[in-house]
Amino acid sequence: MSYLRQMGRNMGKMVGAMLLLALVAGCSATYRNHGYMPPKEDVDLIEVGKDTRETVAASIGKPGTSGLLADSGYYYVRSRFKHYLYNAPQEIDREVLAISFTQGGVVENIERFGLEDGRVIVLERRVTDSNIKGIGFLRQLFGSIGRIDVAEQIRGN
């Protein structure tokens, strides 16, 4: 009987150790990489004033992001995020490679930026302004009363 008790204790310790290990592993941070950054050796082969948009795309690939204007530039962005439990992801590293071109499509400048060079920019996705600024909820709710012509609605016009 003592053999079964000893075996049960050992199993209990093993299960407890596995639960503790799972708990510790669940609390550790997860790191995720986003984006693409061409190797420095490949970027060093690009010559300012000589290479064109096509040769850059052929040597290091087209970027996932380009400028807003059709002929502005190429932007390669790589970020590393730290996810920890229920907290919002935190960006711990960012690298941006900006290659600008002249009007003729020749490389004009190559710049590299890091997280310390960046700024937080709030993006507004709304195109038009809302016309309800400064209007209370009840005024919005009852604002159309009096503007509806019931007789016109009955006639079907």
JSON list of N, CA, C and O in Angstrom, two decimals, residues 76-111:
[
{"chain": "A", "resi": 76, "resn": "TYR", "atom": "N", "xyz": [10.45, 50.61, -47.01]},
{"chain": "A", "resi": 76, "resn": "TYR", "atom": "CA", "xyz": [10.51, 49.27, -46.44]},
{"chain": "A", "resi": 76, "resn": "TYR", "atom": "C", "xyz": [10.42, 49.43, -44.92]},
{"chain": "A", "resi": 76, "resn": "TYR", "atom": "O", "xyz": [11.22, 50.17, -44.34]},
{"chain": "A", "resi": 77, "resn": "VAL", "atom": "N", "xyz": [9.48, 48.75, -44.30]},
{"chain": "A", "resi": 77, "resn": "VAL", "atom": "CA", "xyz": [9.25, 48.91, -42.87]},
{"chain": "A", "resi": 77, "resn": "VAL", "atom": "C", "xyz": [9.27, 47.55, -42.19]},
{"chain": "A", "resi": 77, "resn": "VAL", "atom": "O", "xyz": [8.62, 46.61, -42.64]},
{"chain": "A", "resi": 78, "resn": "ARG", "atom": "N", "xyz": [10.05, 47.44, -41.11]},
{"chain": "A", "resi": 78, "resn": "ARG", "atom": "CA", "xyz": [10.09, 46.24, -40.30]},
{"chain": "A", "resi": 78, "resn": "ARG", "atom": "C", "xyz": [9.91, 46.64, -38.85]},
{"chain": "A", "resi": 78, "resn": "ARG", "atom": "O", "xyz": [10.56, 47.56, -38.36]},
{"chain": "A", "resi": 79, "resn": "SER", "atom": "N", "xyz": [8.99, 45.97, -38.15]},
{"chain": "A", "resi": 79, "resn": "SER", "atom": "CA", "xyz": [8.72, 46.26, -36.75]},
{"chain": "A", "resi": 79, "resn": "SER", "atom": "C", "xyz": [8.74, 44.98, -35.95]},
{"chain": "A", "resi": 79, "resn": "SER", "atom": "O", "xyz": [8.44, 43.91, -36.45]},
{"chain": "A", "resi": 80, "resn": "ARG", "atom": "N", "xyz": [9.08, 45.12, -34.66]},
{"chain": "A", "resi": 80, "resn": "ARG", "atom": "CA", "xyz": [9.07, 43.99, -33.72]},
{"chain": "A", "resi": 80, "resn": "ARG", "atom": "C", "xyz": [8.21, 44.40, -32.54]},
{"chain": "A", "resi": 80, "resn": "ARG", "atom": "O", "xyz": [8.42, 45.44, -31.94]},
{"chain": "A", "resi": 81, "resn": "PHE", "atom": "N", "xyz": [7.21, 43.56, -32.23]},
{"chain": "A", "resi": 81, "resn": "PHE", "atom": "CA", "xyz": [6.25, 43.85, -31.17]},
{"chain": "A", "resi": 81, "resn": "PHE", "atom": "C", "xyz": [6.39, 42.83, -30.05]},
{"chain": "A", "resi": 81, "resn": "PHE", "atom": "O", "xyz": [6.67, 41.66, -30.30]},
{"chain": "A", "resi": 82, "resn": "LYS", "atom": "N", "xyz": [6.16, 43.29, -28.83]},
{"chain": "A", "resi": 82, "resn": "LYS", "atom": "CA", "xyz": [6.17, 42.43, -27.66]},
{"chain": "A", "resi": 82, "resn": "LYS", "atom": "C", "xyz": [4.75, 42.33, -27.14]},
{"chain": "A", "resi": 82, "resn": "LYS", "atom": "O", "xyz": [4.12, 43.34, -26.81]},
{"chain": "A", "resi": 83, "resn": "HIS", "atom": "N", "xyz": [4.21, 41.12, -27.11]},
{"chain": "A", "resi": 83, "resn": "HIS", "atom": "CA", "xyz": [2.88, 40.85, -26.59]},
{"chain": "A", "resi": 83, "resn": "HIS", "atom": "C", "xyz": [3.06, 40.20, -25.22]},
{"chain": "A", "resi": 83, "resn": "HIS", "atom": "O", "xyz": [3.76, 39.21, -25.08]},
{"chain": "A", "resi": 84, "resn": "TYR", "atom": "N", "xyz": [2.41, 40.78, -24.21]},
{"chain": "A", "resi": 84, "resn": "TYR", "atom": "CA", "xyz": [2.53, 40.24, -22.86]},
{"chain": "A", "resi": 84, "resn": "TYR", "atom": "C", "xyz": [1.15, 40.15, -22.23]},
{"chain": "A", "resi": 84, "resn": "TYR", "atom": "O", "xyz": [0.53, 41.18, -21.96]},
{"chain": "A", "resi": 85, "resn": "LEU", "atom": "N", "xyz": [0.68, 38.95, -22.06]},
{"chain": "A", "resi": 85, "resn": "LEU", "atom": "CA", "xyz": [-0.62, 38.66, -21.43]},
{"chain": "A", "resi": 85, "resn": "LEU", "atom": "C", "xyz": [-1.73, 39.49, -22.05]},
{"chain": "A", "resi": 85, "resn": "LEU", "atom": "O", "xyz": [-1.91, 39.50, -23.25]},
{"chain": "A", "resi": 86, "resn": "TYR", "atom": "N", "xyz": [-2.47, 40.21, -21.24]},
{"chain": "A", "resi": 86, "resn": "TYR", "atom": "CA", "xyz": [-3.63, 40.96, -21.71]},
{"chain": "A", "resi": 86, "resn": "TYR", "atom": "C", "xyz": [-3.27, 42.40, -22.07]},
{"chain": "A", "resi": 86, "resn": "TYR", "atom": "O", "xyz": [-4.13, 43.17, -22.49]},
{"chain": "A", "resi": 87, "resn": "ASN", "atom": "N", "xyz": [-2.03, 42.82, -21.91]},
{"chain": "A", "resi": 87, "resn": "ASN", "atom": "CA", "xyz": [-1.62, 44.18, -22.23]},
{"chain": "A", "resi": 87, "resn": "ASN", "atom": "C", "xyz": [-1.60, 44.38, -23.74]},
{"chain": "A", "resi": 87, "resn": "ASN", "atom": "O", "xyz": [-1.43, 43.45, -24.51]},
{"chain": "A", "resi": 88, "resn": "ALA", "atom": "N", "xyz": [-1.74, 45.62, -24.15]},
{"chain": "A", "resi": 88, "resn": "ALA", "atom": "CA", "xyz": [-1.67, 45.96, -25.57]},
{"chain": "A", "resi": 88, "resn": "ALA", "atom": "C", "xyz": [-0.26, 45.68, -26.08]},
{"chain": "A", "resi": 88, "resn": "ALA", "atom": "O", "xyz": [0.71, 45.83, -25.33]},
{"chain": "A", "resi": 89, "resn": "PRO", "atom": "N", "xyz": [-0.11, 45.27, -27.34]},
{"chain": "A", "resi": 89, "resn": "PRO", "atom": "CA", "xyz": [1.22, 45.02, -27.88]},
{"chain": "A", "resi": 89, "resn": "PRO", "atom": "C", "xyz": [2.07, 46.29, -27.83]},
{"chain": "A", "resi": 89, "resn": "PRO", "atom": "O", "xyz": [1.58, 47.40, -28.04]},
{"chain": "A", "resi": 90, "resn": "GLN", "atom": "N", "xyz": [3.35, 46.11, -27.53]},
{"chain": "A", "resi": 90, "resn": "GLN", "atom": "CA", "xyz": [4.27, 47.24, -27.43]},
{"chain": "A", "resi": 90, "resn": "GLN", "atom": "C", "xyz": [5.33, 47.10, -28.52]},
{"chain": "A", "resi": 90, "resn": "GLN", "atom": "O", "xyz": [5.96, 46.06, -28.65]},
{"chain": "A", "resi": 91, "resn": "GLU", "atom": "N", "xyz": [5.50, 48.16, -29.30]},
{"chain": "A", "resi": 91, "resn": "GLU", "atom": "CA", "xyz": [6.51, 48.13, -30.35]},
{"chain": "A", "resi": 91, "resn": "GLU", "atom": "C", "xyz": [7.88, 48.39, -29.71]},
{"chain": "A", "resi": 91, "resn": "GLU", "atom": "O", "xyz": [8.10, 49.42, -29.08]},
{"chain": "A", "resi": 92, "resn": "ILE", "atom": "N", "xyz": [8.78, 47.44, -29.86]},
{"chain": "A", "resi": 92, "resn": "ILE", "atom": "CA", "xyz": [10.09, 47.57, -29.22]},
{"chain": "A", "resi": 92, "resn": "ILE", "atom": "C", "xyz": [11.19, 47.89, -30.23]},
{"chain": "A", "resi": 92, "resn": "ILE", "atom": "O", "xyz": [12.27, 48.31, -29.83]},
{"chain": "A", "resi": 93, "resn": "ASP", "atom": "N", "xyz": [10.93, 47.70, -31.51]},
{"chain": "A", "resi": 93, "resn": "ASP", "atom": "CA", "xyz": [11.93, 48.01, -32.52]},
{"chain": "A", "resi": 93, "resn": "ASP", "atom": "C", "xyz": [11.23, 48.31, -33.83]},
{"chain": "A", "resi": 93, "resn": "ASP", "atom": "O", "xyz": [10.25, 47.66, -34.19]},
{"chain": "A", "resi": 94, "resn": "ARG", "atom": "N", "xyz": [11.73, 49.32, -34.54]},
{"chain": "A", "resi": 94, "resn": "ARG", "atom": "CA", "xyz": [11.20, 49.66, -35.86]},
{"chain": "A", "resi": 94, "resn": "ARG", "atom": "C", "xyz": [12.35, 50.15, -36.71]},
{"chain": "A", "resi": 94, "resn": "ARG", "atom": "O", "xyz": [13.21, 50.90, -36.26]},
{"chain": "A", "resi": 95, "resn": "GLU", "atom": "N", "xyz": [12.34, 49.74, -37.96]},
{"chain": "A", "resi": 95, "resn": "GLU", "atom": "CA", "xyz": [13.35, 50.19, -38.90]},
{"chain": "A", "resi": 95, "resn": "GLU", "atom": "C", "xyz": [12.64, 50.53, -40.20]},
{"chain": "A", "resi": 95, "resn": "GLU", "atom": "O", "xyz": [11.82, 49.76, -40.70]},
{"chain": "A", "resi": 96, "resn": "VAL", "atom": "N", "xyz": [12.94, 51.72, -40.74]},
{"chain": "A", "resi": 96, "resn": "VAL", "atom": "CA", "xyz": [12.33, 52.18, -41.99]},
{"chain": "A", "resi": 96, "resn": "VAL", "atom": "C", "xyz": [13.45, 52.53, -42.95]},
{"chain": "A", "resi": 96, "resn": "VAL", "atom": "O", "xyz": [14.38, 53.27, -42.61]},
{"chain": "A", "resi": 97, "resn": "LEU", "atom": "N", "xyz": [13.37, 52.00, -44.16]},
{"chain": "A", "resi": 97, "resn": "LEU", "atom": "CA", "xyz": [14.31, 52.33, -45.23]},
{"chain": "A", "resi": 97, "resn": "LEU", "atom": "C", "xyz": [13.52, 53.09, -46.27]},
{"chain": "A", "resi": 97, "resn": "LEU", "atom": "O", "xyz": [12.55, 52.58, -46.84]},
{"chain": "A", "resi": 98, "resn": "ALA", "atom": "N", "xyz": [13.90, 54.35, -46.50]},
{"chain": "A", "resi": 98, "resn": "ALA", "atom": "CA", "xyz": [13.21, 55.21, -47.46]},
{"chain": "A", "resi": 98, "resn": "ALA", "atom": "C", "xyz": [14.13, 55.46, -48.64]},
{"chain": "A", "resi": 98, "resn": "ALA", "atom": "O", "xyz": [15.24, 55.97, -48.48]},
{"chain": "A", "resi": 99, "resn": "ILE", "atom": "N", "xyz": [13.66, 55.09, -49.82]},
{"chain": "A", "resi": 99, "resn": "ILE", "atom": "CA", "xyz": [14.41, 55.33, -51.05]},
{"chain": "A", "resi": 99, "resn": "ILE", "atom": "C", "xyz": [13.58, 56.29, -51.90]},
{"chain": "A", "resi": 99, "resn": "ILE", "atom": "O", "xyz": [12.47, 55.96, -52.31]},
{"chain": "A", "resi": 100, "resn": "SER", "atom": "N", "xyz": [14.11, 57.49, -52.11]},
{"chain": "A", "resi": 100, "resn": "SER", "atom": "CA", "xyz": [13.38, 58.48, -52.90]},
{"chain": "A", "resi": 100, "resn": "SER", "atom": "C", "xyz": [13.96, 58.55, -54.30]},
{"chain": "A", "resi": 100, "resn": "SER", "atom": "O", "xyz": [15.14, 58.28, -54.52]},
{"chain": "A", "resi": 101, "resn": "PHE", "atom": "N", "xyz": [13.09, 58.92, -55.25]},
{"chain": "A", "resi": 101, "resn": "PHE", "atom": "CA", "xyz": [13.46, 58.95, -56.66]},
{"chain": "A", "resi": 101, "resn": "PHE", "atom": "C", "xyz": [13.21, 60.34, -57.23]},
{"chain": "A", "resi": 101, "resn": "PHE", "atom": "O", "xyz": [12.36, 61.08, -56.74]},
{"chain": "A", "resi": 102, "resn": "THR", "atom": "N", "xyz": [13.93, 60.66, -58.28]},
{"chain": "A", "resi": 102, "resn": "THR", "atom": "CA", "xyz": [13.71, 61.92, -59.00]},
{"chain": "A", "resi": 102, "resn": "THR", "atom": "C", "xyz": [12.49, 61.76, -59.90]},
{"chain": "A", "resi": 102, "resn": "THR", "atom": "O", "xyz": [11.91, 60.68, -60.00]},
{"chain": "A", "resi": 103, "resn": "GLN", "atom": "N", "xyz": [12.13, 62.83, -60.58]},
{"chain": "A", "resi": 103, "resn": "GLN", "atom": "CA", "xyz": [11.01, 62.78, -61.53]},
{"chain": "A", "resi": 103, "resn": "GLN", "atom": "C", "xyz": [11.26, 61.75, -62.62]},
{"chain": "A", "resi": 103, "resn": "GLN", "atom": "O", "xyz": [10.35, 61.11, -63.12]},
{"chain": "A", "resi": 104, "resn": "GLY", "atom": "N", "xyz": [12.53, 61.55, -62.99]},
{"chain": "A", "resi": 104, "resn": "GLY", "atom": "CA", "xyz": [12.89, 60.59, -64.04]},
{"chain": "A", "resi": 104, "resn": "GLY", "atom": "C", "xyz": [12.99, 59.16, -63.55]},
{"chain": "A", "resi": 104, "resn": "GLY", "atom": "O", "xyz": [13.27, 58.26, -64.33]},
{"chain": "A", "resi": 105, "resn": "GLY", "atom": "N", "xyz": [12.79, 58.92, -62.25]},
{"chain": "A", "resi": 105, "resn": "GLY", "atom": "CA", "xyz": [12.82, 57.57, -61.72]},
{"chain": "A", "resi": 105, "resn": "GLY", "atom": "C", "xyz": [14.19, 57.08, -61.29]},
{"chain": "A", "resi": 105, "resn": "GLY", "atom": "O", "xyz": [14.40, 55.89, -61.09]},
{"chain": "A", "resi": 106, "resn": "VAL", "atom": "N", "xyz": [15.16, 58.00, -61.12]},
{"chain": "A", "resi": 106, "resn": "VAL", "atom": "CA", "xyz": [16.51, 57.65, -60.70]},
{"chain": "A", "resi": 106, "resn": "VAL", "atom": "C", "xyz": [16.60, 57.84, -59.18]},
{"chain": "A", "resi": 106, "resn": "VAL", "atom": "O", "xyz": [16.01, 58.76, -58.62]},
{"chain": "A", "resi": 107, "resn": "VAL", "atom": "N", "xyz": [17.35, 56.97, -58.50]},
{"chain": "A", "resi": 107, "resn": "VAL", "atom": "CA", "xyz": [17.49, 57.04, -57.04]},
{"chain": "A", "resi": 107, "resn": "VAL", "atom": "C", "xyz": [18.10, 58.39, -56.67]},
{"chain": "A", "resi": 107, "resn": "VAL", "atom": "O", "xyz": [19.17, 58.76, -57.16]},
{"chain": "A", "resi": 108, "resn": "GLU", "atom": "N", "xyz": [17.41, 59.11, -55.77]},
{"chain": "A", "resi": 108, "resn": "GLU", "atom": "CA", "xyz": [17.87, 60.42, -55.35]},
{"chain": "A", "resi": 108, "resn": "GLU", "atom": "C", "xyz": [18.48, 60.38, -53.95]},
{"chain": "A", "resi": 108, "resn": "GLU", "atom": "O", "xyz": [19.46, 61.06, -53.66]},
{"chain": "A", "resi": 109, "resn": "ASN", "atom": "N", "xyz": [17.90, 59.55, -53.06]},
{"chain": "A", "resi": 109, "resn": "ASN", "atom": "CA", "xyz": [18.37, 59.52, -51.68]},
{"chain": "A", "resi": 109, "resn": "ASN", "atom": "C", "xyz": [17.98, 58.18, -51.05]},
{"chain": "A", "resi": 109, "resn": "ASN", "atom": "O", "xyz": [16.92, 57.63, -51.36]},
{"chain": "A", "resi": 110, "resn": "ILE", "atom": "N", "xyz": [18.83, 57.70, -50.15]},
{"chain": "A", "resi": 110, "resn": "ILE", "atom": "CA", "xyz": [18.55, 56.49, -49.38]},
{"chain": "A", "resi": 110, "resn": "ILE", "atom": "C", "xyz": [18.71, 56.85, -47.91]},
{"chain": "A", "resi": 110, "resn": "ILE", "atom": "O", "xyz": [19.78, 57.30, -47.50]},
{"chain": "A", "resi": 111, "resn": "GLU", "atom": "N", "xyz": [17.65, 56.69, -47.13]},
{"chain": "A", "resi": 111, "resn": "GLU", "atom": "CA", "xyz": [17.69, 57.03, -45.71]},
{"chain": "A", "resi": 111, "resn": "GLU", "atom": "C", "xyz": [17.20, 55.84, -44.89]},
{"chain": "A", "resi": 111, "resn": "GLU", "atom": "O", "xyz": [16.33, 55.10, -45.32]}
]
